[in-house]
Tab-separated table of N, CA and C in Angstrom:
chain	number	residue	atom	x	y	z
K	94	UNK	N	-20.591	-34.758	-15.697
K	94	UNK	CA	-20.300	-33.799	-16.745
K	94	UNK	C	-21.142	-34.148	-17.973
K	95	UNK	N	-21.658	-33.139	-18.608
K	95	UNK	CA	-22.505	-33.350	-19.774
K	95	UNK	C	-21.726	-33.989	-20.915
K	96	UNK	N	-22.400	-34.885	-21.638
K	96	UNK	CA	-21.768	-35.516	-22.797
K	96	UNK	C	-21.386	-34.483	-23.846
K	97	UNK	N	-22.180	-33.423	-23.950
K	97	UNK	CA	-21.904	-32.378	-24.935
K	97	UNK	C	-20.553	-31.715	-24.653
K	98	UNK	N	-20.173	-31.603	-23.405
K	98	UNK	CA	-18.888	-31.023	-23.029
K	98	UNK	C	-17.794	-32.085	-23.106
K	99	UNK	N	-18.075	-33.264	-22.591
K	99	UNK	CA	-17.101	-34.348	-22.503
K	99	UNK	C	-16.496	-34.707	-23.858
K	100	UNK	N	-17.268	-34.617	-24.927
K	100	UNK	CA	-16.756	-35.052	-26.231
K	100	UNK	C	-15.613	-34.182	-26.741
K	101	UNK	N	-15.419	-32.998	-26.177
K	101	UNK	CA	-14.337	-32.104	-26.605
K	101	UNK	C	-13.082	-32.228	-25.742
K	102	UNK	N	-13.163	-33.010	-24.683
K	102	UNK	CA	-12.061	-33.102	-23.728
K	102	UNK	C	-11.287	-34.394	-23.869
K	103	UNK	N	-10.011	-34.404	-23.582
K	103	UNK	CA	-9.199	-33.254	-23.209
K	103	UNK	C	-8.869	-32.395	-24.432
K	104	UNK	N	-8.679	-31.115	-24.201
K	104	UNK	CA	-8.294	-30.200	-25.271
K	104	UNK	C	-6.800	-30.338	-25.546
K	105	UNK	N	-6.415	-30.161	-26.803
K	105	UNK	CA	-4.988	-30.082	-27.104
K	105	UNK	C	-4.450	-28.788	-26.502
K	106	UNK	N	-3.156	-28.714	-26.356
K	106	UNK	CA	-2.545	-27.520	-25.776
K	106	UNK	C	-2.867	-26.276	-26.599
K	107	UNK	N	-2.770	-26.388	-27.918
K	107	UNK	CA	-3.045	-25.210	-28.753
K	107	UNK	C	-4.514	-24.811	-28.678
K	108	UNK	N	-5.418	-25.777	-28.690
K	108	UNK	CA	-6.842	-25.460	-28.585
K	108	UNK	C	-7.154	-24.821	-27.237
K	109	UNK	N	-6.553	-25.336	-26.181
K	109	UNK	CA	-6.739	-24.754	-24.851
K	109	UNK	C	-6.345	-23.282	-24.851
K	110	UNK	N	-5.183	-22.983	-25.391
K	110	UNK	CA	-4.715	-21.599	-25.391
K	110	UNK	C	-5.541	-20.704	-26.308
K	111	UNK	N	-6.022	-21.242	-27.413
K	111	UNK	CA	-6.889	-20.448	-28.297
K	111	UNK	C	-8.175	-20.092	-27.561
K	112	UNK	N	-8.809	-21.084	-26.937
K	112	UNK	CA	-10.050	-20.814	-26.203
K	112	UNK	C	-9.802	-19.856	-25.044
K	113	UNK	N	-8.701	-20.034	-24.350
K	113	UNK	CA	-8.358	-19.139	-23.247
K	113	UNK	C	-8.224	-17.698	-23.740
K	114	UNK	N	-7.679	-17.537	-24.925
K	114	UNK	CA	-7.508	-16.196	-25.501
K	114	UNK	C	-8.822	-15.573	-25.931
K	115	UNK	N	-9.794	-16.413	-26.250
K	115	UNK	CA	-11.065	-15.906	-26.777
K	115	UNK	C	-12.125	-15.686	-25.702
K	116	UNK	N	-11.713	-15.616	-24.446
K	116	UNK	CA	-12.640	-15.210	-23.389
K	116	UNK	C	-13.113	-13.791	-23.695
K	117	UNK	N	-12.235	-13.016	-24.322
K	117	UNK	CA	-12.578	-11.682	-24.825
K	117	UNK	C	-12.426	-11.712	-26.340
K	118	UNK	N	-13.212	-10.926	-27.073
K	118	UNK	CA	-13.094	-10.928	-28.538
K	118	UNK	C	-11.681	-10.544	-28.986
K	119	UNK	N	-11.137	-11.349	-29.899
K	119	UNK	CA	-9.815	-11.069	-30.459
K	119	UNK	C	-9.788	-11.497	-31.918
K	120	UNK	N	-8.942	-10.838	-32.691
K	120	UNK	CA	-8.709	-11.252	-34.075
K	120	UNK	C	-7.523	-12.220	-34.080
K	121	UNK	N	-7.285	-12.839	-35.223
K	121	UNK	CA	-6.266	-13.880	-35.313
K	121	UNK	C	-4.895	-13.482	-34.809
K	122	UNK	N	-4.384	-12.367	-35.301
K	122	UNK	CA	-3.052	-11.935	-34.883
K	122	UNK	C	-3.030	-11.642	-33.382
K	123	UNK	N	-4.115	-11.077	-32.872
K	123	UNK	CA	-4.221	-10.817	-31.438
K	123	UNK	C	-4.189	-12.097	-30.627
K	124	UNK	N	-4.826	-13.154	-31.141
K	124	UNK	CA	-4.805	-14.453	-30.462
K	124	UNK	C	-3.380	-14.997	-30.451
K	125	UNK	N	-2.687	-14.933	-31.594
K	125	UNK	CA	-1.312	-15.439	-31.655
K	125	UNK	C	-0.421	-14.726	-30.636
K	126	UNK	N	-0.548	-13.415	-30.539
K	126	UNK	CA	0.250	-12.644	-29.583
K	126	UNK	C	-0.120	-12.990	-28.140
K	127	UNK	N	-1.422	-13.090	-27.884
K	127	UNK	CA	-1.889	-13.385	-26.523
K	127	UNK	C	-1.423	-14.759	-26.066
K	128	UNK	N	-1.503	-15.751	-26.953
K	128	UNK	CA	-1.061	-17.105	-26.610
K	128	UNK	C	0.418	-17.092	-26.233
K	129	UNK	N	1.234	-16.422	-27.020
K	129	UNK	CA	2.665	-16.351	-26.695
K	129	UNK	C	2.892	-15.688	-25.339
K	130	UNK	N	2.144	-14.638	-25.066
K	130	UNK	CA	2.307	-13.911	-23.803
K	130	UNK	C	1.883	-14.759	-22.610
K	131	UNK	N	0.675	-15.316	-22.648
K	131	UNK	CA	0.182	-16.040	-21.469
K	131	UNK	C	0.887	-17.379	-21.264
K	132	UNK	N	1.448	-17.951	-22.346
K	132	UNK	CA	2.182	-19.213	-22.210
K	132	UNK	C	3.659	-18.967	-21.907
K	133	UNK	N	4.019	-17.706	-21.729
K	133	UNK	CA	5.411	-17.313	-21.468
K	133	UNK	C	6.323	-17.808	-22.586
K	134	UNK	N	5.811	-17.684	-23.795
K	134	UNK	CA	6.508	-18.052	-25.037
K	134	UNK	C	6.773	-19.547	-25.177
K	135	UNK	N	6.084	-20.372	-24.381
K	135	UNK	CA	6.261	-21.819	-24.516
K	135	UNK	C	5.357	-22.390	-25.600
K	136	UNK	N	4.352	-21.621	-26.021
K	136	UNK	CA	3.446	-22.052	-27.087
K	136	UNK	C	3.388	-20.944	-28.127
K	137	UNK	N	3.588	-21.353	-29.374
K	137	UNK	CA	3.503	-20.419	-30.491
K	137	UNK	C	2.605	-21.057	-31.545
K	138	UNK	N	1.591	-20.344	-31.979
K	138	UNK	CA	0.645	-20.878	-32.957
K	138	UNK	C	0.782	-20.076	-34.239
K	139	UNK	N	1.073	-20.768	-35.326
K	139	UNK	CA	1.218	-20.111	-36.622
K	139	UNK	C	-0.135	-19.818	-37.245
K	140	UNK	N	-0.151	-18.954	-38.261
K	140	UNK	CA	-1.414	-18.565	-38.898
K	140	UNK	C	-2.187	-19.738	-39.494
K	141	UNK	N	-1.495	-20.665	-40.144
K	141	UNK	CA	-2.185	-21.809	-40.749
K	141	UNK	C	-2.894	-22.657	-39.712
K	142	UNK	N	-2.198	-22.938	-38.630
K	142	UNK	CA	-2.781	-23.716	-37.533
K	142	UNK	C	-3.946	-22.964	-36.911
K	143	UNK	N	-3.748	-21.666	-36.690
K	143	UNK	CA	-4.768	-20.862	-36.022
K	143	UNK	C	-6.053	-20.779	-36.831
K	144	UNK	N	-5.942	-20.452	-38.111
K	144	UNK	CA	-7.159	-20.278	-38.900
K	144	UNK	C	-7.853	-21.607	-39.183
K	145	UNK	N	-7.083	-22.693	-39.254
K	145	UNK	CA	-7.693	-24.021	-39.335
K	145	UNK	C	-8.453	-24.339	-38.061
K	146	UNK	N	-7.852	-23.985	-36.924
K	146	UNK	CA	-8.511	-24.199	-35.629
K	146	UNK	C	-9.760	-23.342	-35.509
K	147	UNK	N	-9.679	-22.071	-35.937
K	147	UNK	CA	-10.867	-21.211	-35.911
K	147	UNK	C	-12.015	-21.868	-36.667
K	148	UNK	N	-11.717	-22.378	-37.850
K	148	UNK	CA	-12.755	-23.008	-38.676
K	148	UNK	C	-13.369	-24.205	-37.951
K	149	UNK	N	-12.516	-25.070	-37.406
K	149	UNK	CA	-13.007	-26.261	-36.703
K	149	UNK	C	-13.777	-25.907	-35.435
K	150	UNK	N	-13.273	-24.939	-34.684
K	150	UNK	CA	-13.938	-24.548	-33.440
K	150	UNK	C	-15.270	-23.861	-33.705
K	151	UNK	N	-15.335	-23.112	-34.802
K	151	UNK	CA	-16.594	-22.456	-35.164
K	151	UNK	C	-17.626	-23.500	-35.594
K	152	UNK	N	-17.199	-24.483	-36.378
K	152	UNK	CA	-18.107	-25.563	-36.803
K	152	UNK	C	-18.604	-26.365	-35.605
K	153	UNK	N	-17.738	-26.537	-34.607
K	153	UNK	CA	-18.108	-27.295	-33.405
K	153	UNK	C	-18.993	-26.495	-32.461
K	154	UNK	N	-19.115	-25.193	-32.707
K	154	UNK	CA	-19.959	-24.361	-31.856
K	154	UNK	C	-19.270	-23.847	-30.603
K	155	UNK	N	-17.929	-23.923	-30.569
K	155	UNK	CA	-17.198	-23.462	-29.392
K	155	UNK	C	-16.834	-21.983	-29.472
K	156	UNK	N	-16.725	-21.462	-30.694
K	156	UNK	CA	-16.468	-20.033	-30.887
K	156	UNK	C	-17.414	-19.513	-31.957
K	157	UNK	N	-17.525	-18.193	-32.029
K	157	UNK	CA	-18.335	-17.571	-33.075
K	157	UNK	C	-17.670	-16.270	-33.487
K	158	UNK	N	-17.985	-15.833	-34.692
K	158	UNK	CA	-17.494	-14.538	-35.147
K	158	UNK	C	-18.166	-13.454	-34.316
K	159	UNK	N	-17.386	-12.447	-33.951
K	159	UNK	CA	-17.914	-11.367	-33.108
K	159	UNK	C	-17.842	-10.026	-33.820
K	160	UNK	N	-17.707	-10.063	-35.133
K	160	UNK	CA	-17.679	-8.827	-35.905
K	160	UNK	C	-16.362	-8.615	-36.618
K	161	UNK	N	-16.332	-7.577	-37.428
K	161	UNK	CA	-15.128	-7.227	-38.181
K	161	UNK	C	-14.822	-5.760	-37.982
K	162	UNK	N	-13.539	-5.460	-37.987
K	162	UNK	CA	-13.086	-4.075	-37.864
K	162	UNK	C	-11.769	-3.955	-38.619
K	163	UNK	N	-11.690	-3.016	-39.531
K	163	UNK	CA	-10.473	-2.815	-40.326
K	163	UNK	C	-9.998	-4.115	-40.969
K	164	UNK	N	-10.890	-4.830	-41.598
K	164	UNK	CA	-10.619	-6.090	-42.297
K	164	UNK	C	-10.185	-7.219	-41.367
K	165	UNK	N	-10.314	-7.040	-40.083
K	165	UNK	CA	-9.972	-8.081	-39.117
K	165	UNK	C	-11.245	-8.693	-38.574
K	166	UNK	N	-11.302	-10.016	-38.624
K	166	UNK	CA	-12.458	-10.732	-38.102
K	166	UNK	C	-12.170	-11.109	-36.647
K	167	UNK	N	-13.087	-10.751	-35.780
K	167	UNK	CA	-12.946	-11.040	-34.356
K	167	UNK	C	-13.756	-12.281	-34.001
K	168	UNK	N	-13.232	-13.067	-33.060
K	168	UNK	CA	-13.899	-14.267	-32.576
K	168	UNK	C	-14.026	-14.187	-31.064
K	169	UNK	N	-15.001	-14.930	-30.541
K	169	UNK	CA	-15.218	-14.990	-29.098
K	169	UNK	C	-15.823	-16.355	-28.767
K	170	UNK	N	-15.704	-16.770	-27.508
K	170	UNK	CA	-16.288	-18.041	-27.070
K	170	UNK	C	-17.808	-17.994	-27.090
K	171	UNK	N	-18.411	-19.125	-27.398
K	171	UNK	CA	-19.850	-19.302	-27.207
K	171	UNK	C	-20.058	-19.808	-25.779
K	172	UNK	N	-21.300	-19.966	-25.371
K	172	UNK	CA	-21.575	-20.536	-24.042
K	172	UNK	C	-20.995	-21.942	-23.935
K	173	UNK	N	-21.140	-22.738	-25.000
K	173	UNK	CA	-20.568	-24.086	-24.994
K	173	UNK	C	-19.049	-24.005	-24.865
K	174	UNK	N	-18.433	-23.104	-25.592
K	174	UNK	CA	-16.986	-22.930	-25.507
K	174	UNK	C	-16.539	-22.553	-24.108
K	175	UNK	N	-17.295	-21.685	-23.457
K	175	UNK	CA	-16.969	-21.290	-22.073
K	175	UNK	C	-17.064	-22.497	-21.131
K	176	UNK	N	-18.096	-23.308	-21.317
K	176	UNK	CA	-18.277	-24.485	-20.461
K	176	UNK	C	-17.168	-25.512	-20.680
K	177	UNK	N	-16.788	-25.724	-21.931
K	177	UNK	CA	-15.702	-26.659	-22.244
K	177	UNK	C	-14.396	-26.150	-21.634
K	178	UNK	N	-14.111	-24.870	-21.808
K	178	UNK	CA	-12.887	-24.297	-21.247
K	178	UNK	C	-12.882	-24.397	-19.724
K	179	UNK	N	-13.990	-24.102	-19.084
K	179	UNK	CA	-14.071	-24.184	-17.621
K	179	UNK	C	-13.804	-25.607	-17.137
K	180	UNK	N	-14.344	-26.592	-17.835
K	180	UNK	CA	-14.122	-27.986	-17.446
K	180	UNK	C	-12.665	-28.382	-17.662
K	181	UNK	N	-12.062	-27.924	-18.757
K	181	UNK	CA	-10.646	-28.218	-18.998
K	181	UNK	C	-9.781	-27.603	-17.895
K	182	UNK	N	-10.091	-26.387	-17.490
K	182	UNK	CA	-9.337	-25.736	-16.413
K	182	UNK	C	-9.480	-26.534	-15.120
K	183	UNK	N	-10.684	-27.011	-14.832
K	183	UNK	CA	-10.902	-27.830	-13.637
K	183	UNK	C	-10.040	-29.095	-13.690
K	184	UNK	N	-9.999	-29.737	-14.857
K	184	UNK	CA	-9.188	-30.948	-15.028
K	184	UNK	C	-7.705	-30.649	-14.813
K	185	UNK	N	-7.248	-29.522	-15.350
K	185	UNK	CA	-5.835	-29.148	-15.205
K	185	UNK	C	-5.490	-28.827	-13.753
K	186	UNK	N	-6.439	-28.227	-13.028
K	186	UNK	CA	-6.205	-27.935	-11.610
K	186	UNK	C	-6.008	-29.225	-10.826
K	187	UNK	N	-6.808	-30.234	-11.126
K	187	UNK	CA	-6.674	-31.537	-10.460
K	187	UNK	C	-5.312	-32.148	-10.784
K	188	UNK	N	-4.911	-32.069	-12.053
K	188	UNK	CA	-3.606	-32.601	-12.451
K	188	UNK	C	-2.473	-31.892	-11.706
K	189	UNK	N	-2.568	-30.568	-11.590
K	189	UNK	CA	-1.533	-29.802	-10.887
K	189	UNK	C	-1.490	-30.188	-9.411
K	190	UNK	N	-2.653	-30.379	-8.795
K	190	UNK	CA	-2.702	-30.799	-7.393
K	190	UNK	C	-2.051	-32.168	-7.226
K	191	UNK	N	-2.324	-33.091	-8.154
K	191	UNK	CA	-1.702	-34.415	-8.107
K	191	UNK	C	-0.184	-34.306	-8.221
K	192	UNK	N	0.271	-33.437	-9.103
K	192	UNK	CA	1.709	-33.222	-9.263
K	192	UNK	C	2.339	-32.638	-8.015
K	193	UNK	N	1.653	-31.683	-7.394
K	193	UNK	CA	2.166	-31.070	-6.163
K	193	UNK	C	2.351	-32.110	-5.058
K	194	UNK	N	1.464	-33.108	-5.021
K	194	UNK	CA	1.556	-34.158	-4.007
K	194	UNK	C	2.777	-35.049	-4.230
K	195	UNK	N	3.189	-35.204	-5.468
K	195	UNK	CA	4.272	-36.125	-5.814
K	195	UNK	C	5.645	-35.453	-5.791
K	196	UNK	N	5.698	-34.154	-5.996
K	196	UNK	CA	6.988	-33.453	-6.074
K	196	UNK	C	7.908	-33.770	-4.891
K	197	UNK	N	7.415	-33.758	-3.648
K	197	UNK	CA	8.325	-34.081	-2.532
K	197	UNK	C	8.936	-35.482	-2.653
K	198	UNK	N	8.202	-36.430	-3.188
K	198	UNK	CA	8.723	-37.790	-3.357
K	198	UNK	C	9.801	-37.834	-4.430
K	199	UNK	N	9.686	-36.989	-5.439
K	199	UNK	CA	10.668	-36.958	-6.519
K	199	UNK	C	11.970	-36.303	-6.082
K	200	UNK	N	11.896	-35.468	-5.065
K	200	UNK	CA	13.069	-34.724	-4.610
K	200	UNK	C	13.887	-35.490	-3.571
K	201	UNK	N	13.476	-36.694	-3.234
K	201	UNK	CA	14.206	-37.505	-2.235
K	201	UNK	C	15.454	-38.101	-2.847
């Protein structure tokens, strides 16, 4: 794995969900709603956390502004952001597979 990608991993839960939401362009409120929906309401990101994360992720080159409409600024993943997210998903898949192997032992 490239060092450029590795330095961002593992992603925090909130960062993971923000990046997952930005596979398509979304504005802040849209990201907050999408995160709640896809996490089945297990993750909720407030505006302060979200806009701080947007700033940090934009500086890191993982997201970029994708335009404005009706005073709403839209963001989307960069190529680096897509690669980081893909690697995080791969890591999570391995973790889930490891968990699936252990579940029968826990149920004894």
